[in-house]
Amino acid sequence: MKKSHSIDMCNGSLADKILLFALPLMASSLLQLLFNAADVVVVGRFAGKEALAAVGSNTSLINLMINLFVGLSVGTNVVVSRDLGAGRYDNVGRSVHTAMTLALASGVAMMIFGVVMVRQLLEWMSSPTDVIDLATIYLRIYFLGMPANLTYNFGAAILRAQGDTQRPLYFLTLAGVVNVVLNLVFVIGFHLDVAGVALATIISQYISAALVVRCLMLEPGPLHLDLKQLGLDRRLVTQILRVGLPAGFQGVVFSLSNVVIQSSLNSFNDPALVAGAAAASNIEGFVYVTMNAFHQASISFVGQNYGAAKCDRVDRVAWLCAAFAALFGLVFGNLAYLFGAPLANIYAPGEADVIQQALTRMFYTACPYFLCGIMEVLAGVLRGLGSSVIPMLTSIAGACLLRLVWVATAFPIYHTPACLYLSYPVSWLLTALFHLFFLMVFVRRRAYAKVESNGPAYLATEGHHPEQA
């Protein structure tokens, strides 16, 4: 293992190492958001409003379709982290090859499904008639990049398992710059409009995928990837799916609940309200990724220390990651609200009513956003301990079902946008409390008891899962 790229998560101080892990990951996510924004800006300025709508209106559909498979990368991170912590390097090697094979197979399946079904999916979503043809072109090309998309996500998850968040940042930066340059060349130079934006996106995705694969192939340690050894180990696939599928399914359900909230906002038939909410949501995305970096850190650090049977360090990781996520959420969430007017003006220049609507949403969502950060970290701790079904169920109940019930009960009584926005902090708080309850009362106690009575060797037997203990 290259010491310059890995982090010793199982020994020494924790706070500085968590920050060393989280900050490059945070930068990667922020860059990704900026590059995505560049796509929208280029097509909006040089290809017309129909092309802009075709590109900008597909985010929810794309997220809905890839969340399930990206969740599998969480399972990969947990399995590899735990084996690294326990020193089971043979298992790590098999996990790497199984995960990369699974990524490629899943990507090809998504590509075929997307290319064949995208037109029908857009019709089911009632895509406007003047947009649906362009949206179909964009999405069909976009889904040709699914093998690369998932290969990069799985490869980056493997590198994160050893604490390497710097090289994925370099890969993403290079790919993102290529994406922006190709956007300009294809859209302005060749007048390819939405096809040009989609082509630029998938080319950059294949570049980032090639870079992460090459990185793993050059790794001298347990993360070394040998293309001749690609294949599926049934036992490891089961372990990855056991953690990853619930995480992915949770992401899908979250997307569906947000669609319901968006539909309720649309019911006001107020373009300024919808535009303001969209602008605020985009601004909040930058705050979210600062907190989500500590969610990712909690998975890797908890996984490695639990694999090494260092339960006291698991507790410290949990509280440090929660504290960091809350701090970043409080600072950046409230800064977003404080500077909300000039930030929203970037999305809607001179539109005072849109800016006011954006500020209204951010008051209810950005200011208490730290609650979401704590909720995410506690879910990450549970997954790091091998428990993925419990955070899925508590998230669905606390964050998703509660929002649906809120829309069906409170919203008809208090028919205001503020009522809808209030469902977010309430659901974050309740879900965080659910996570904490199950962590302290069931998962943590059972997991630690098994380690104390059986030692680290227990964790090597067919993959330990506290929720089954």
Coordinates of C-alpha atoms in Angstrom, one line a residue:
M1 CA 0.0 0.0 0.0
K2 CA 1.4 3.4 -0.9
K3 CA 1.7 5.3 2.3
S4 CA 1.4 8.7 0.4
H5 CA -2.1 7.8 -0.7
S6 CA -3.5 5.7 2.2
I7 CA -4.5 6.7 5.7
D8 CA -3.8 4.6 8.8
M9 CA -7.4 4.7 10.2
C10 CA -6.8 2.1 12.9
N11 CA -4.0 3.8 14.8
G12 CA -3.1 7.3 16.1
S13 CA -5.2 10.5 16.1
L14 CA -8.5 10.6 14.4
A15 CA -9.7 14.1 13.9
D16 CA -6.9 15.2 11.5
K17 CA -7.2 12.0 9.5
I18 CA -10.9 12.3 9.1
L19 CA -10.4 15.9 7.8
L20 CA -7.6 14.6 5.5
F21 CA -10.0 12.1 4.1
A22 CA -13.1 14.3 3.9
L23 CA -11.6 17.6 2.4
P24 CA -10.5 16.1 -0.9
L25 CA -13.8 14.2 -1.2
M26 CA -15.6 17.4 -0.5
A27 CA -13.6 19.2 -3.2
S28 CA -14.4 16.4 -5.6
S29 CA -18.1 16.7 -5.0
L30 CA -18.1 20.5 -5.3
L31 CA -16.2 20.3 -8.6
Q32 CA -18.7 17.8 -9.9
L33 CA -21.5 20.2 -9.1
L34 CA -19.7 23.1 -10.8
F35 CA -19.0 21.0 -13.9
N36 CA -22.7 20.0 -14.0
A37 CA -23.7 23.6 -13.7
A38 CA -21.3 24.4 -16.6
D39 CA -23.3 21.9 -18.8
V40 CA -26.5 23.8 -18.1
V41 CA -24.9 27.2 -18.6
V42 CA -23.4 26.3 -22.0
V43 CA -26.5 24.7 -23.4
G44 CA -28.7 27.5 -22.0
R45 CA -26.6 30.2 -23.6
F46 CA -25.8 28.7 -26.9
A47 CA -28.6 26.1 -27.7
G48 CA -31.9 27.7 -26.7
K49 CA -34.4 27.2 -24.0
E50 CA -35.8 23.9 -25.4
A51 CA -32.3 22.4 -25.2
L52 CA -31.9 23.8 -21.7
A53 CA -35.1 22.2 -20.6
A54 CA -34.2 18.9 -22.2
V55 CA -30.9 18.8 -20.3
G56 CA -32.0 20.4 -17.0
S57 CA -35.3 18.4 -16.6
N58 CA -33.7 15.0 -16.6
T59 CA -31.8 15.2 -13.3
S60 CA -34.4 13.5 -11.2
L61 CA -34.9 10.6 -13.7
I62 CA -31.1 10.0 -14.0
N63 CA -30.7 10.0 -10.2
L64 CA -33.7 7.7 -9.8
M65 CA -32.2 5.2 -12.2
I66 CA -28.6 5.2 -11.0
N67 CA -29.1 5.5 -7.2
L68 CA -29.7 1.8 -6.8
F69 CA -26.4 0.9 -8.5
V70 CA -24.4 3.6 -6.9
G71 CA -25.6 2.3 -3.6
L72 CA -23.7 -0.9 -4.4
S73 CA -20.5 1.1 -4.2
V74 CA -21.3 1.7 -0.6
G75 CA -21.4 -2.0 0.0
T76 CA -18.0 -2.3 -1.8
N77 CA -16.5 0.4 0.5
V78 CA -17.8 -1.4 3.6
V79 CA -16.5 -4.9 2.6
V80 CA -13.1 -3.6 1.5
S81 CA -12.7 -1.3 4.5
R82 CA -13.4 -4.1 7.0
D83 CA -11.0 -6.6 5.4
L84 CA -8.3 -3.9 5.2
G85 CA -8.8 -3.2 8.9
A86 CA -8.6 -6.9 9.8
G87 CA -5.6 -7.5 7.6
R88 CA -7.4 -10.0 5.4
Y89 CA -5.6 -8.9 2.2
D90 CA -6.5 -12.0 0.2
N91 CA -10.2 -11.1 0.8
V92 CA -9.5 -7.5 -0.3
G93 CA -8.1 -8.7 -3.6
R94 CA -11.1 -10.9 -4.3
S95 CA -13.4 -8.0 -3.3
V96 CA -11.7 -5.6 -5.7
H97 CA -12.1 -7.9 -8.7
T98 CA -15.6 -8.8 -7.8
A99 CA -16.6 -5.2 -7.3
M100 CA -15.2 -4.0 -10.6
T101 CA -16.8 -6.9 -12.5
L102 CA -20.1 -6.1 -10.8
A103 CA -19.7 -2.4 -11.8
L104 CA -19.1 -3.2 -15.4
A105 CA -22.0 -5.7 -15.6
S106 CA -24.4 -3.3 -13.9
G107 CA -23.3 -0.5 -16.2
V108 CA -23.9 -2.5 -19.3
A109 CA -27.3 -3.5 -18.0
M110 CA -28.2 0.1 -17.2
M111 CA -27.0 1.2 -20.6
I112 CA -29.2 -1.3 -22.5
F113 CA -32.2 -0.5 -20.3
G114 CA -31.8 3.2 -20.6
V115 CA -31.3 3.3 -24.4
V116 CA -34.3 1.1 -25.0
M117 CA -36.7 2.5 -22.4
V118 CA -35.9 6.2 -22.1
R119 CA -38.6 7.4 -24.5
Q120 CA -41.2 5.5 -22.6
L121 CA -40.0 6.7 -19.3
L122 CA -40.2 10.3 -20.5
E123 CA -43.7 9.8 -21.7
W124 CA -44.7 8.4 -18.3
M125 CA -43.2 11.5 -16.7
S126 CA -45.4 13.7 -19.0
S127 CA -42.4 15.3 -20.6
P128 CA -43.6 18.4 -22.7
T129 CA -44.0 17.6 -26.4
D130 CA -41.6 20.4 -27.4
V131 CA -38.9 18.9 -25.2
I132 CA -39.3 15.1 -25.3
D133 CA -37.5 14.6 -28.6
L134 CA -34.4 16.5 -27.5
A135 CA -34.6 14.9 -24.0
T136 CA -34.7 11.4 -25.6
I137 CA -31.5 12.2 -27.7
Y138 CA -29.7 13.5 -24.6
L139 CA -30.6 10.6 -22.4
R140 CA -29.9 7.9 -24.9
I141 CA -26.4 9.2 -25.4
Y142 CA -26.0 9.8 -21.6
F143 CA -26.9 6.2 -20.9
L144 CA -24.1 5.0 -23.2
G145 CA -21.8 6.2 -20.5
M146 CA -23.3 4.1 -17.7
P147 CA -20.5 1.4 -17.7
A148 CA -17.9 4.2 -17.2
N149 CA -20.1 6.0 -14.6
L150 CA -20.4 2.9 -12.4
T151 CA -16.8 1.8 -13.0
Y152 CA -15.6 5.2 -11.7
N153 CA -17.9 5.1 -8.7
F154 CA -16.9 1.6 -7.7
G155 CA -13.2 2.3 -8.2
A156 CA -13.4 5.5 -6.2
A157 CA -15.2 3.6 -3.4
I158 CA -12.3 1.0 -3.3
L159 CA -9.7 3.8 -3.1
R160 CA -11.7 5.5 -0.3
A161 CA -11.6 2.3 1.7
Q162 CA -7.9 2.8 2.2
G163 CA -8.4 6.5 2.8
D164 CA -7.3 7.6 -0.7
T165 CA -9.6 10.5 -1.6
Q166 CA -6.9 12.6 -3.3
R167 CA -6.4 10.6 -6.6
P168 CA -10.2 10.4 -7.3
L169 CA -10.1 14.2 -6.9
Y170 CA -7.3 14.5 -9.5
F171 CA -9.2 12.2 -11.9
L172 CA -12.4 14.0 -11.6
T173 CA -10.7 17.4 -12.1
L174 CA -9.1 16.3 -15.3
A175 CA -12.3 14.7 -16.6
G176 CA -14.3 17.8 -15.6
V177 CA -12.0 20.2 -17.5
V178 CA -12.3 17.9 -20.6
N179 CA -16.1 18.0 -20.2
V180 CA -16.2 21.8 -20.1
V181 CA -13.9 22.2 -23.1
L182 CA -15.8 19.6 -25.2
N183 CA -19.1 21.3 -24.3
L184 CA -17.8 24.5 -25.9
V185 CA -16.4 22.6 -28.9
F186 CA -19.4 20.5 -29.6
V187 CA -22.1 23.0 -28.8
I188 CA -20.6 26.2 -30.1
G189 CA -18.2 24.8 -32.7
F190 CA -20.2 21.9 -34.2
H191 CA -23.8 23.1 -33.1
L192 CA -24.6 19.6 -31.7
D193 CA -26.8 21.1 -29.0
V194 CA -28.0 18.5 -26.5
A195 CA -26.2 15.7 -28.3
G196 CA -23.0 17.7 -27.9
V197 CA -23.5 18.1 -24.1
A198 CA -24.3 14.4 -23.7
L199 CA -21.2 13.4 -25.8
A200 CA -19.0 15.7 -23.7
T201 CA -20.4 14.1 -20.5
I202 CA -19.8 10.5 -21.5
I203 CA -16.4 11.1 -22.9
S204 CA -15.3 12.7 -19.6
Q205 CA -16.9 9.8 -17.7
Y206 CA -14.9 7.3 -19.7
I207 CA -11.7 9.3 -19.1
S208 CA -12.3 9.2 -15.3
A209 CA -13.1 5.5 -15.4
A210 CA -10.0 4.8 -17.4
L211 CA -7.9 6.7 -14.9
V212 CA -9.3 4.9 -11.8
V213 CA -8.9 1.5 -13.5
R214 CA -5.3 2.4 -14.4
C215 CA -4.7 3.5 -10.9
L216 CA -5.9 0.2 -9.4
M217 CA -3.9 -1.7 -12.0
L218 CA -0.7 0.1 -10.9
E219 CA -1.4 -0.4 -7.1
P220 CA 1.2 -2.8 -5.7
G221 CA -0.8 -3.7 -2.6
P222 CA -4.0 -5.5 -1.9
L223 CA -6.0 -3.1 -4.0
H224 CA -4.1 -4.2 -7.1
L225 CA -6.4 -4.9 -10.1
D226 CA -5.5 -7.6 -12.6
L227 CA -7.9 -7.6 -15.6
K228 CA -7.3 -11.3 -16.1
Q229 CA -8.7 -12.0 -12.7
L230 CA -12.0 -10.2 -13.2
G231 CA -14.9 -12.4 -12.1
L232 CA -17.7 -12.7 -9.5
D233 CA -17.1 -14.4 -6.1
R234 CA -20.6 -15.4 -5.0
R235 CA -19.9 -14.9 -1.3
L236 CA -18.5 -11.4 -1.8
V237 CA -21.3 -10.4 -4.2
T238 CA -23.7 -11.4 -1.4
Q239 CA -21.9 -9.3 1.1
I240 CA -21.7 -6.3 -1.2
L241 CA -25.4 -6.6 -2.1
R242 CA -26.4 -7.0 1.5
V243 CA -25.0 -3.6 2.4
G244 CA -25.4 -1.9 -1.0
L245 CA -28.9 -2.8 -2.1
P246 CA -30.6 -1.3 1.0
A247 CA -28.5 1.9 0.6
G248 CA -29.4 2.1 -3.1
F249 CA -33.1 1.4 -2.5
Q250 CA -33.1 4.1 0.2
G251 CA -31.8 6.6 -2.4
V252 CA -34.5 5.6 -4.9
V253 CA -37.2 6.1 -2.2
F254 CA -35.7 9.5 -1.3
S255 CA -35.9 10.5 -4.9
L256 CA -39.6 9.5 -5.1
S257 CA -40.4 11.4 -1.9
N258 CA -38.8 14.5 -3.3
V259 CA -40.8 14.1 -6.5
V260 CA -43.9 14.3 -4.4
I261 CA -42.7 17.5 -2.7
Q262 CA -42.0 19.0 -6.1
S263 CA -45.4 18.0 -7.4
S264 CA -47.0 19.7 -4.4
L265 CA -45.0 22.9 -5.1
N266 CA -46.1 22.7 -8.7
S267 CA -49.7 22.7 -7.5
F268 CA -49.4 26.4 -6.7
N269 CA -49.0 27.1 -10.4
D270 CA -46.5 29.9 -9.6
P271 CA -43.5 29.9 -11.9
A272 CA -41.6 32.2 -9.5
L273 CA -42.1 29.8 -6.6
V274 CA -40.9 26.8 -8.7
A275 CA -37.9 28.7 -10.0
G276 CA -37.0 30.0 -6.6
A277 CA -37.2 26.5 -5.0
A278 CA -35.0 25.1 -7.8
A279 CA -32.4 27.8 -7.3
A280 CA -32.4 27.3 -3.5
S281 CA -32.1 23.5 -4.1
N282 CA -29.1 24.0 -6.3
I283 CA -27.4 26.2 -3.7
E284 CA -28.2 23.7 -0.9
G285 CA -26.5 21.0 -3.0
F286 CA -23.2 22.7 -2.3
V287 CA -23.8 22.7 1.4
Y288 CA -24.9 19.0 1.3
V289 CA -21.7 17.7 -0.2
T290 CA -19.6 19.3 2.6
M291 CA -21.6 17.2 5.1
N292 CA -21.8 14.1 2.9
A293 CA -18.0 13.9 2.9
F294 CA -18.2 13.0 6.6
H295 CA -20.8 10.4 5.9
Q296 CA -18.4 8.8 3.5
A297 CA -15.6 9.1 6.1
S298 CA -17.7 7.4 8.7
I299 CA -18.3 4.4 6.5
S300 CA -14.6 3.9 5.8
F301 CA -13.2 4.7 9.3
V302 CA -15.9 2.6 11.1
G303 CA -15.5 -0.2 8.6
Q304 CA -11.7 -0.4 9.1
N305 CA -11.7 0.0 12.9
Y306 CA -14.6 -2.5 13.3
G307 CA -12.7 -5.0 11.1
A308 CA -9.7 -4.5 13.4
A309 CA -12.0 -5.0 16.5
K310 CA -11.2 -1.5 17.8
C311 CA -14.6 -0.7 19.1
D312 CA -13.5 2.3 21.2
R313 CA -12.2 4.0 18.0
V314 CA -15.5 3.2 16.3
D315 CA -17.3 5.3 18.9
R316 CA -14.8 8.1 18.5
V317 CA -15.2 8.1 14.8
A318 CA -18.9 8.2 15.0
W319 CA -19.0 11.3 17.3
L320 CA -16.2 13.1 15.4
C321 CA -17.8 12.6 12.0
A322 CA -21.2 13.7 13.4
A323 CA -19.6 16.8 15.0
F324 CA -17.8 17.7 11.8
A325 CA -20.9 17.3 9.7
A326 CA -23.0 19.4 12.1
L327 CA -20.3 22.1 12.2
F328 CA -20.0 22.3 8.4
G329 CA -23.8 22.2 8.0
L330 CA -24.3 25.0 10.5
V331 CA -21.6 27.2 9.0
F332 CA -22.2 26.8 5.3
G333 CA -26.0 26.3 5.6
N334 CA -26.4 29.6 7.4
L335 CA -23.9 31.4 5.2
A336 CA -25.9 30.2 2.2
Y337 CA -29.0 31.8 3.7
L338 CA -27.1 35.0 4.7
F339 CA -25.8 35.4 1.2
G340 CA -28.9 33.9 -0.4
A341 CA -30.0 36.9 -2.4
P342 CA -26.8 37.3 -4.4
L343 CA -26.4 33.6 -4.8
A344 CA -30.0 33.2 -6.1
N345 CA -29.4 36.2 -8.4
I346 CA -26.9 34.0 -10.3
Y347 CA -29.7 31.7 -11.2
A348 CA -32.4 34.3 -11.8
P349 CA -30.7 37.7 -12.5
G350 CA -33.0 40.6 -11.5
E351 CA -36.0 38.4 -10.7
A352 CA -36.9 39.8 -7.2
D353 CA -39.9 37.4 -6.7
V354 CA -37.8 34.3 -7.6
I355 CA -35.0 35.4 -5.2
Q356 CA -37.5 36.0 -2.4
Q357 CA -39.0 32.5 -2.9
A358 CA -35.5 31.0 -2.8
L359 CA -34.8 32.8 0.5
T360 CA -38.0 31.5 1.9
R361 CA -37.0 27.9 1.2
M362 CA -33.4 28.3 2.5
F363 CA -34.7 29.7 5.8
Y364 CA -36.5 26.4 6.4
T365 CA -34.0 24.0 4.8
A366 CA -30.5 25.5 4.6
C367 CA -30.4 27.0 8.1
P368 CA -31.2 23.7 9.9
Y369 CA -29.3 21.6 7.3
F370 CA -26.9 20.3 9.9
L371 CA -29.6 17.9 11.1
C372 CA -29.4 16.2 7.7
G373 CA -25.6 15.9 8.2
I374 CA -26.0 14.2 11.5
M375 CA -28.7 11.9 10.1
E376 CA -26.3 10.9 7.2
V377 CA -23.3 10.2 9.5
L378 CA -25.4 8.0 11.8
A379 CA -26.5 6.0 8.8
G380 CA -22.9 5.7 7.7
V381 CA -21.9 4.4 11.1
L382 CA -24.6 1.7 10.9
R383 CA -23.5 0.7 7.5
G384 CA -19.8 0.6 8.5
L385 CA -20.8 -1.9 11.2
G386 CA -22.4 -4.0 8.5
S387 CA -26.0 -3.0 9.2
S388 CA -27.7 -1.6 6.1
V389 CA -31.3 -2.8 6.4
I390 CA -31.9 -0.8 9.6
P391 CA -30.8 2.6 8.3
M392 CA -32.8 1.9 5.1
L393 CA -36.0 1.2 7.1
T394 CA -35.5 4.1 9.5
S395 CA -34.8 6.5 6.6
I396 CA -37.8 5.3 4.7
A397 CA -40.0 5.7 7.8
G398 CA -38.5 8.9 9.2
A399 CA -37.6 10.8 6.1
C400 CA -39.8 9.4 3.3
L401 CA -43.0 8.2 4.7
L402 CA -43.2 11.2 7.1
R403 CA -43.0 13.6 4.1
L404 CA -45.7 11.7 2.3
V405 CA -48.0 11.8 5.4
W406 CA -47.1 15.5 5.9
V407 CA -48.2 16.3 2.3
A408 CA -51.4 14.3 2.8
T409 CA -52.3 15.8 6.2
A410 CA -50.6 19.0 7.3
F411 CA -50.2 20.5 3.8
P412 CA -54.0 20.6 3.0
I413 CA -54.6 22.5 6.3
Y414 CA -51.6 24.9 6.0
H415 CA -51.5 25.2 2.2
T416 CA -48.3 27.2 2.0
P417 CA -44.8 26.5 0.6
A418 CA -43.4 27.0 4.1
C419 CA -45.4 24.1 5.3
L420 CA -43.9 21.8 2.7
Y421 CA -40.4 23.0 3.5
L422 CA -40.8 22.5 7.2
S423 CA -41.2 18.7 6.5
Y424 CA -37.5 18.5 5.7
P425 CA -36.0 19.5 9.0
V426 CA -38.7 17.6 10.9
S427 CA -37.9 14.5 8.9
W428 CA -34.2 14.9 9.3
L429 CA -34.5 15.2 13.1
L430 CA -36.8 12.2 13.5
T431 CA -34.7 10.0 11.3
A432 CA -31.5 11.0 13.1
L433 CA -33.1 10.0 16.4
F434 CA -34.3 6.7 14.9
H435 CA -30.8 6.0 13.7
L436 CA -29.3 6.9 17.1
F437 CA -31.8 4.7 18.9
F438 CA -31.2 1.6 16.8
L439 CA -27.4 2.2 16.9
M440 CA -27.2 2.5 20.7
V441 CA -29.8 -0.1 21.7
F442 CA -29.4 -2.9 19.1
V443 CA -26.6 -2.7 16.5
R444 CA -23.7 -1.3 18.5
R445 CA -24.3 -3.5 21.5
R446 CA -24.7 -6.8 19.5
A447 CA -21.8 -6.0 17.2
Y448 CA -19.4 -5.2 20.1
A449 CA -20.5 -8.2 22.1
K450 CA -19.6 -10.6 19.3
V451 CA -16.2 -9.0 18.8
E452 CA -15.4 -9.2 22.5
S453 CA -16.4 -12.8 22.8
N454 CA -14.9 -14.0 19.4
G455 CA -12.3 -11.5 18.4
P456 CA -11.5 -10.2 15.0
A457 CA -11.6 -13.7 13.5
Y458 CA -15.4 -13.7 14.0
L459 CA -15.7 -10.9 11.4
A460 CA -14.0 -13.0 8.8
T461 CA -16.7 -15.7 8.8
E462 CA -19.0 -15.1 5.8
G463 CA -19.4 -11.4 6.6
H464 CA -20.8 -10.4 10.0
H465 CA -24.1 -8.5 10.1
P466 CA -25.1 -7.2 13.5
E467 CA -28.8 -7.0 12.6
Q468 CA -28.8 -10.8 12.1
A469 CA -26.9 -11.4 15.4

